[in-house]
Amino acid sequence: MLNIVLFGPPGAGKGTQSKQLIDTFQLIHCSTGDLLRSEIANKTELGLRAQAIMERGELVPDQVVVGMIASMLDRNPSAKGFIFDGFPRTTAQATALDALLSERNSQISGMIALEVDNEELKNRLLERGKSSGRPDDANPDIIANRIRVYNEQTAPVKSFYAAQNKLMEVDGMGSIGEITARLEDAIHSLKG
Ligand code: AMP
């Protein structure tokens, strides 16, 4: 299986690039943000609890997102692999993901980290906020909080995979097509 963690701060282009890559490599897109937004749209109890947290730009509890990923894996037993987008966001989630995959005789093939300037991130998020309908994209204070949460809680996940020799860094500046081409090269090198 080809299991990729596509990593980067909010606005790095993880969602956009995942959509391109799942077609090329026939992988399943696992975005905890998308899964949570669909819980909110369906007005489930989980969605209602997550909504307030997401609107503040904070992280929903680890066990909630880990549970969502576990059911995603179980719903796709014959998948060729997964792209994890926006997950794991804490080292506890990364440890849980390793355990979920190893229980299924699988593992993470690699983490690909998109590197983007801070100024460019803020501009992309504000631009996305005009059309995404996401309340957490429209407000500069919430964006700043998401970047702070990323630096404090999520950035350490990179060291988690670096320690396993699974980290690849890719330049996330440029056009969508240029970045996709770099990611495709990185994934080909993981496939060996
Ligand atoms: P995203 O679409 O990945 O930017 O996620 C939007 C929001 O959903 C985040 O700001 C968090 O509030 C929540 N969220 C998404 N994924 C996770 C995760 N892996 N752990 C905790 N919270 C998450």
JSON list of C-alpha atoms in Angstrom, two decimals, residues 16-157:
[
{"chain": "A", "resi": 16, "resn": "THR", "atom": "CA", "xyz": [-5.97, 21.13, -3.60]},
{"chain": "A", "resi": 17, "resn": "GLN", "atom": "CA", "xyz": [-2.98, 18.87, -4.18]},
{"chain": "A", "resi": 18, "resn": "SER", "atom": "CA", "xyz": [-4.63, 15.79, -2.65]},
{"chain": "A", "resi": 19, "resn": "LYS", "atom": "CA", "xyz": [-7.42, 16.08, -5.19]},
{"chain": "A", "resi": 20, "resn": "GLN", "atom": "CA", "xyz": [-4.88, 15.96, -8.04]},
{"chain": "A", "resi": 21, "resn": "LEU", "atom": "CA", "xyz": [-2.84, 13.12, -6.55]},
{"chain": "A", "resi": 22, "resn": "ILE", "atom": "CA", "xyz": [-5.68, 10.71, -5.72]},
{"chain": "A", "resi": 23, "resn": "ASP", "atom": "CA", "xyz": [-6.49, 10.43, -9.44]},
{"chain": "A", "resi": 24, "resn": "THR", "atom": "CA", "xyz": [-2.90, 9.92, -10.57]},
{"chain": "A", "resi": 25, "resn": "PHE", "atom": "CA", "xyz": [-2.06, 7.29, -7.95]},
{"chain": "A", "resi": 26, "resn": "GLN", "atom": "CA", "xyz": [-5.57, 5.88, -7.29]},
{"chain": "A", "resi": 27, "resn": "LEU", "atom": "CA", "xyz": [-5.50, 6.65, -3.62]},
{"chain": "A", "resi": 28, "resn": "ILE", "atom": "CA", "xyz": [-8.26, 7.47, -1.18]},
{"chain": "A", "resi": 29, "resn": "HIS", "atom": "CA", "xyz": [-8.40, 11.01, 0.17]},
{"chain": "A", "resi": 30, "resn": "CYS", "atom": "CA", "xyz": [-8.64, 11.08, 3.95]},
{"chain": "A", "resi": 31, "resn": "SER", "atom": "CA", "xyz": [-9.24, 14.66, 5.07]},
{"chain": "A", "resi": 32, "resn": "THR", "atom": "CA", "xyz": [-10.35, 14.98, 8.69]},
{"chain": "A", "resi": 33, "resn": "GLY", "atom": "CA", "xyz": [-11.35, 18.61, 7.99]},
{"chain": "A", "resi": 34, "resn": "ASP", "atom": "CA", "xyz": [-13.69, 17.44, 5.16]},
{"chain": "A", "resi": 35, "resn": "LEU", "atom": "CA", "xyz": [-15.06, 14.61, 7.33]},
{"chain": "A", "resi": 36, "resn": "LEU", "atom": "CA", "xyz": [-15.75, 17.06, 10.17]},
{"chain": "A", "resi": 37, "resn": "ARG", "atom": "CA", "xyz": [-17.41, 19.58, 7.82]},
{"chain": "A", "resi": 38, "resn": "SER", "atom": "CA", "xyz": [-19.69, 16.84, 6.54]},
{"chain": "A", "resi": 39, "resn": "GLU", "atom": "CA", "xyz": [-20.66, 15.95, 10.14]},
{"chain": "A", "resi": 40, "resn": "ILE", "atom": "CA", "xyz": [-21.51, 19.65, 10.63]},
{"chain": "A", "resi": 41, "resn": "ALA", "atom": "CA", "xyz": [-23.55, 19.75, 7.42]},
{"chain": "A", "resi": 42, "resn": "ASN", "atom": "CA", "xyz": [-25.47, 16.66, 8.56]},
{"chain": "A", "resi": 43, "resn": "LYS", "atom": "CA", "xyz": [-26.02, 18.24, 11.99]},
{"chain": "A", "resi": 44, "resn": "THR", "atom": "CA", "xyz": [-24.80, 15.13, 13.81]},
{"chain": "A", "resi": 45, "resn": "GLU", "atom": "CA", "xyz": [-24.00, 15.30, 17.52]},
{"chain": "A", "resi": 46, "resn": "LEU", "atom": "CA", "xyz": [-20.28, 15.00, 16.71]},
{"chain": "A", "resi": 47, "resn": "GLY", "atom": "CA", "xyz": [-20.60, 17.80, 14.16]},
{"chain": "A", "resi": 48, "resn": "LEU", "atom": "CA", "xyz": [-22.33, 20.10, 16.60]},
{"chain": "A", "resi": 49, "resn": "ARG", "atom": "CA", "xyz": [-19.59, 19.54, 19.19]},
{"chain": "A", "resi": 50, "resn": "ALA", "atom": "CA", "xyz": [-16.80, 20.02, 16.64]},
{"chain": "A", "resi": 51, "resn": "GLN", "atom": "CA", "xyz": [-18.28, 23.15, 15.07]},
{"chain": "A", "resi": 52, "resn": "ALA", "atom": "CA", "xyz": [-17.56, 25.54, 17.94]},
{"chain": "A", "resi": 53, "resn": "ILE", "atom": "CA", "xyz": [-13.98, 24.25, 18.24]},
{"chain": "A", "resi": 54, "resn": "MET", "atom": "CA", "xyz": [-13.35, 24.59, 14.50]},
{"chain": "A", "resi": 55, "resn": "GLU", "atom": "CA", "xyz": [-14.79, 28.09, 14.41]},
{"chain": "A", "resi": 56, "resn": "ARG", "atom": "CA", "xyz": [-12.19, 29.11, 17.01]},
{"chain": "A", "resi": 57, "resn": "GLY", "atom": "CA", "xyz": [-9.41, 27.54, 14.92]},
{"chain": "A", "resi": 58, "resn": "GLU", "atom": "CA", "xyz": [-8.55, 25.01, 17.63]},
{"chain": "A", "resi": 59, "resn": "LEU", "atom": "CA", "xyz": [-8.13, 21.24, 17.39]},
{"chain": "A", "resi": 60, "resn": "VAL", "atom": "CA", "xyz": [-10.96, 18.78, 18.01]},
{"chain": "A", "resi": 61, "resn": "PRO", "atom": "CA", "xyz": [-9.98, 16.01, 20.48]},
{"chain": "A", "resi": 62, "resn": "ASP", "atom": "CA", "xyz": [-7.56, 13.36, 19.25]},
{"chain": "A", "resi": 63, "resn": "GLN", "atom": "CA", "xyz": [-9.91, 10.44, 19.93]},
{"chain": "A", "resi": 64, "resn": "VAL", "atom": "CA", "xyz": [-12.61, 11.99, 17.71]},
{"chain": "A", "resi": 65, "resn": "VAL", "atom": "CA", "xyz": [-10.40, 12.32, 14.62]},
{"chain": "A", "resi": 66, "resn": "VAL", "atom": "CA", "xyz": [-8.62, 9.01, 15.24]},
{"chain": "A", "resi": 67, "resn": "GLY", "atom": "CA", "xyz": [-12.04, 7.31, 15.37]},
{"chain": "A", "resi": 68, "resn": "MET", "atom": "CA", "xyz": [-13.01, 8.92, 12.06]},
{"chain": "A", "resi": 69, "resn": "ILE", "atom": "CA", "xyz": [-9.79, 7.69, 10.43]},
{"chain": "A", "resi": 70, "resn": "ALA", "atom": "CA", "xyz": [-10.28, 4.17, 11.83]},
{"chain": "A", "resi": 71, "resn": "SER", "atom": "CA", "xyz": [-13.73, 3.95, 10.23]},
{"chain": "A", "resi": 72, "resn": "MET", "atom": "CA", "xyz": [-12.38, 5.38, 6.96]},
{"chain": "A", "resi": 73, "resn": "LEU", "atom": "CA", "xyz": [-9.76, 2.59, 6.87]},
{"chain": "A", "resi": 74, "resn": "ASP", "atom": "CA", "xyz": [-12.42, -0.01, 7.68]},
{"chain": "A", "resi": 75, "resn": "ARG", "atom": "CA", "xyz": [-14.75, 1.27, 4.97]},
{"chain": "A", "resi": 76, "resn": "ASN", "atom": "CA", "xyz": [-11.98, 0.83, 2.33]},
{"chain": "A", "resi": 77, "resn": "PRO", "atom": "CA", "xyz": [-10.41, -2.58, 3.01]},
{"chain": "A", "resi": 78, "resn": "SER", "atom": "CA", "xyz": [-9.15, -3.08, -0.54]},
{"chain": "A", "resi": 79, "resn": "ALA", "atom": "CA", "xyz": [-7.74, 0.42, -1.10]},
{"chain": "A", "resi": 80, "resn": "LYS", "atom": "CA", "xyz": [-4.40, 0.77, -2.88]},
{"chain": "A", "resi": 81, "resn": "GLY", "atom": "CA", "xyz": [-3.49, 3.40, -0.32]},
{"chain": "A", "resi": 82, "resn": "PHE", "atom": "CA", "xyz": [-4.50, 6.66, 1.33]},
{"chain": "A", "resi": 83, "resn": "ILE", "atom": "CA", "xyz": [-3.51, 10.29, 1.32]},
{"chain": "A", "resi": 84, "resn": "PHE", "atom": "CA", "xyz": [-3.90, 11.72, 4.82]},
{"chain": "A", "resi": 85, "resn": "ASP", "atom": "CA", "xyz": [-4.63, 15.45, 4.57]},
{"chain": "A", "resi": 86, "resn": "GLY", "atom": "CA", "xyz": [-4.83, 17.52, 7.77]},
{"chain": "A", "resi": 87, "resn": "PHE", "atom": "CA", "xyz": [-4.18, 14.39, 9.83]},
{"chain": "A", "resi": 88, "resn": "PRO", "atom": "CA", "xyz": [-2.21, 13.64, 11.98]},
{"chain": "A", "resi": 89, "resn": "ARG", "atom": "CA", "xyz": [-2.10, 17.08, 13.61]},
{"chain": "A", "resi": 90, "resn": "THR", "atom": "CA", "xyz": [-0.58, 16.02, 16.95]},
{"chain": "A", "resi": 91, "resn": "THR", "atom": "CA", "xyz": [2.09, 13.47, 17.81]},
{"chain": "A", "resi": 92, "resn": "ALA", "atom": "CA", "xyz": [-0.59, 11.49, 19.71]},
{"chain": "A", "resi": 93, "resn": "GLN", "atom": "CA", "xyz": [-2.57, 11.24, 16.45]},
{"chain": "A", "resi": 94, "resn": "ALA", "atom": "CA", "xyz": [0.60, 10.16, 14.59]},
{"chain": "A", "resi": 95, "resn": "THR", "atom": "CA", "xyz": [1.24, 7.41, 17.14]},
{"chain": "A", "resi": 96, "resn": "ALA", "atom": "CA", "xyz": [-2.40, 6.28, 16.88]},
{"chain": "A", "resi": 97, "resn": "LEU", "atom": "CA", "xyz": [-2.19, 6.23, 13.07]},
{"chain": "A", "resi": 98, "resn": "ASP", "atom": "CA", "xyz": [0.92, 4.03, 13.17]},
{"chain": "A", "resi": 99, "resn": "ALA", "atom": "CA", "xyz": [-0.99, 1.62, 15.44]},
{"chain": "A", "resi": 100, "resn": "LEU", "atom": "CA", "xyz": [-4.14, 1.62, 13.24]},
{"chain": "A", "resi": 101, "resn": "LEU", "atom": "CA", "xyz": [-2.06, 0.84, 10.15]},
{"chain": "A", "resi": 102, "resn": "SER", "atom": "CA", "xyz": [0.09, -1.79, 11.80]},
{"chain": "A", "resi": 103, "resn": "GLU", "atom": "CA", "xyz": [-3.08, -3.58, 13.05]},
{"chain": "A", "resi": 104, "resn": "ARG", "atom": "CA", "xyz": [-4.00, -3.76, 9.36]},
{"chain": "A", "resi": 105, "resn": "ASN", "atom": "CA", "xyz": [-0.52, -4.98, 8.33]},
{"chain": "A", "resi": 106, "resn": "SER", "atom": "CA", "xyz": [0.31, -1.67, 6.74]},
{"chain": "A", "resi": 107, "resn": "GLN", "atom": "CA", "xyz": [2.34, 1.47, 7.46]},
{"chain": "A", "resi": 108, "resn": "ILE", "atom": "CA", "xyz": [3.02, 5.07, 6.39]},
{"chain": "A", "resi": 109, "resn": "SER", "atom": "CA", "xyz": [5.17, 5.12, 3.25]},
{"chain": "A", "resi": 110, "resn": "GLY", "atom": "CA", "xyz": [6.26, 8.71, 3.77]},
{"chain": "A", "resi": 111, "resn": "MET", "atom": "CA", "xyz": [5.35, 12.20, 4.91]},
{"chain": "A", "resi": 112, "resn": "ILE", "atom": "CA", "xyz": [5.55, 14.91, 2.26]},
{"chain": "A", "resi": 113, "resn": "ALA", "atom": "CA", "xyz": [5.76, 18.38, 3.81]},
{"chain": "A", "resi": 114, "resn": "LEU", "atom": "CA", "xyz": [4.79, 21.37, 1.67]},
{"chain": "A", "resi": 115, "resn": "GLU", "atom": "CA", "xyz": [7.00, 24.37, 2.42]},
{"chain": "A", "resi": 116, "resn": "VAL", "atom": "CA", "xyz": [5.29, 27.77, 1.95]},
{"chain": "A", "resi": 117, "resn": "ASP", "atom": "CA", "xyz": [6.20, 31.32, 3.15]},
{"chain": "A", "resi": 118, "resn": "ASN", "atom": "CA", "xyz": [4.12, 32.73, 6.01]},
{"chain": "A", "resi": 119, "resn": "GLU", "atom": "CA", "xyz": [2.99, 35.78, 3.99]},
{"chain": "A", "resi": 120, "resn": "GLU", "atom": "CA", "xyz": [1.86, 33.57, 1.11]},
{"chain": "A", "resi": 121, "resn": "LEU", "atom": "CA", "xyz": [-0.11, 31.34, 3.55]},
{"chain": "A", "resi": 122, "resn": "LYS", "atom": "CA", "xyz": [-2.10, 34.28, 4.95]},
{"chain": "A", "resi": 123, "resn": "ASN", "atom": "CA", "xyz": [-2.82, 35.59, 1.45]},
{"chain": "A", "resi": 124, "resn": "ARG", "atom": "CA", "xyz": [-3.99, 32.19, 0.22]},
{"chain": "A", "resi": 125, "resn": "LEU", "atom": "CA", "xyz": [-6.28, 31.69, 3.24]},
{"chain": "A", "resi": 126, "resn": "LEU", "atom": "CA", "xyz": [-7.86, 35.13, 2.91]},
{"chain": "A", "resi": 127, "resn": "GLU", "atom": "CA", "xyz": [-8.33, 34.54, -0.83]},
{"chain": "A", "resi": 128, "resn": "ARG", "atom": "CA", "xyz": [-9.87, 31.10, -0.16]},
{"chain": "A", "resi": 129, "resn": "GLY", "atom": "CA", "xyz": [-12.14, 32.69, 2.47]},
{"chain": "A", "resi": 130, "resn": "LYS", "atom": "CA", "xyz": [-13.85, 34.74, -0.26]},
{"chain": "A", "resi": 131, "resn": "SER", "atom": "CA", "xyz": [-15.21, 31.60, -1.92]},
{"chain": "A", "resi": 132, "resn": "SER", "atom": "CA", "xyz": [-14.87, 28.58, 0.40]},
{"chain": "A", "resi": 133, "resn": "GLY", "atom": "CA", "xyz": [-17.78, 29.50, 2.66]},
{"chain": "A", "resi": 134, "resn": "ARG", "atom": "CA", "xyz": [-15.58, 28.39, 5.58]},
{"chain": "A", "resi": 135, "resn": "PRO", "atom": "CA", "xyz": [-16.01, 30.74, 8.54]},
{"chain": "A", "resi": 136, "resn": "ASP", "atom": "CA", "xyz": [-12.50, 29.83, 9.76]},
{"chain": "A", "resi": 137, "resn": "ASP", "atom": "CA", "xyz": [-10.99, 31.20, 6.51]},
{"chain": "A", "resi": 138, "resn": "ALA", "atom": "CA", "xyz": [-12.80, 34.54, 6.56]},
{"chain": "A", "resi": 139, "resn": "ASN", "atom": "CA", "xyz": [-11.48, 36.04, 9.79]},
{"chain": "A", "resi": 140, "resn": "PRO", "atom": "CA", "xyz": [-7.82, 37.16, 10.15]},
{"chain": "A", "resi": 141, "resn": "ASP", "atom": "CA", "xyz": [-7.86, 36.52, 13.94]},
{"chain": "A", "resi": 142, "resn": "ILE", "atom": "CA", "xyz": [-9.01, 32.91, 13.43]},
{"chain": "A", "resi": 143, "resn": "ILE", "atom": "CA", "xyz": [-6.40, 32.42, 10.70]},
{"chain": "A", "resi": 144, "resn": "ALA", "atom": "CA", "xyz": [-3.71, 33.70, 13.08]},
{"chain": "A", "resi": 145, "resn": "ASN", "atom": "CA", "xyz": [-4.96, 31.26, 15.74]},
{"chain": "A", "resi": 146, "resn": "ARG", "atom": "CA", "xyz": [-4.85, 28.32, 13.31]},
{"chain": "A", "resi": 147, "resn": "ILE", "atom": "CA", "xyz": [-1.24, 29.19, 12.42]},
{"chain": "A", "resi": 148, "resn": "ARG", "atom": "CA", "xyz": [-0.34, 29.46, 16.14]},
{"chain": "A", "resi": 149, "resn": "VAL", "atom": "CA", "xyz": [-2.00, 26.06, 16.84]},
{"chain": "A", "resi": 150, "resn": "TYR", "atom": "CA", "xyz": [-0.11, 24.61, 13.88]},
{"chain": "A", "resi": 151, "resn": "ASN", "atom": "CA", "xyz": [3.25, 25.90, 15.18]},
{"chain": "A", "resi": 152, "resn": "GLU", "atom": "CA", "xyz": [2.61, 24.71, 18.74]},
{"chain": "A", "resi": 153, "resn": "GLN", "atom": "CA", "xyz": [0.82, 21.38, 18.29]},
{"chain": "A", "resi": 154, "resn": "THR", "atom": "CA", "xyz": [1.21, 20.23, 14.69]},
{"chain": "A", "resi": 155, "resn": "ALA", "atom": "CA", "xyz": [4.74, 21.21, 13.60]},
{"chain": "A", "resi": 156, "resn": "PRO", "atom": "CA", "xyz": [6.25, 18.55, 15.96]},
{"chain": "A", "resi": 157, "resn": "VAL", "atom": "CA", "xyz": [4.58, 15.83, 13.86]}
]
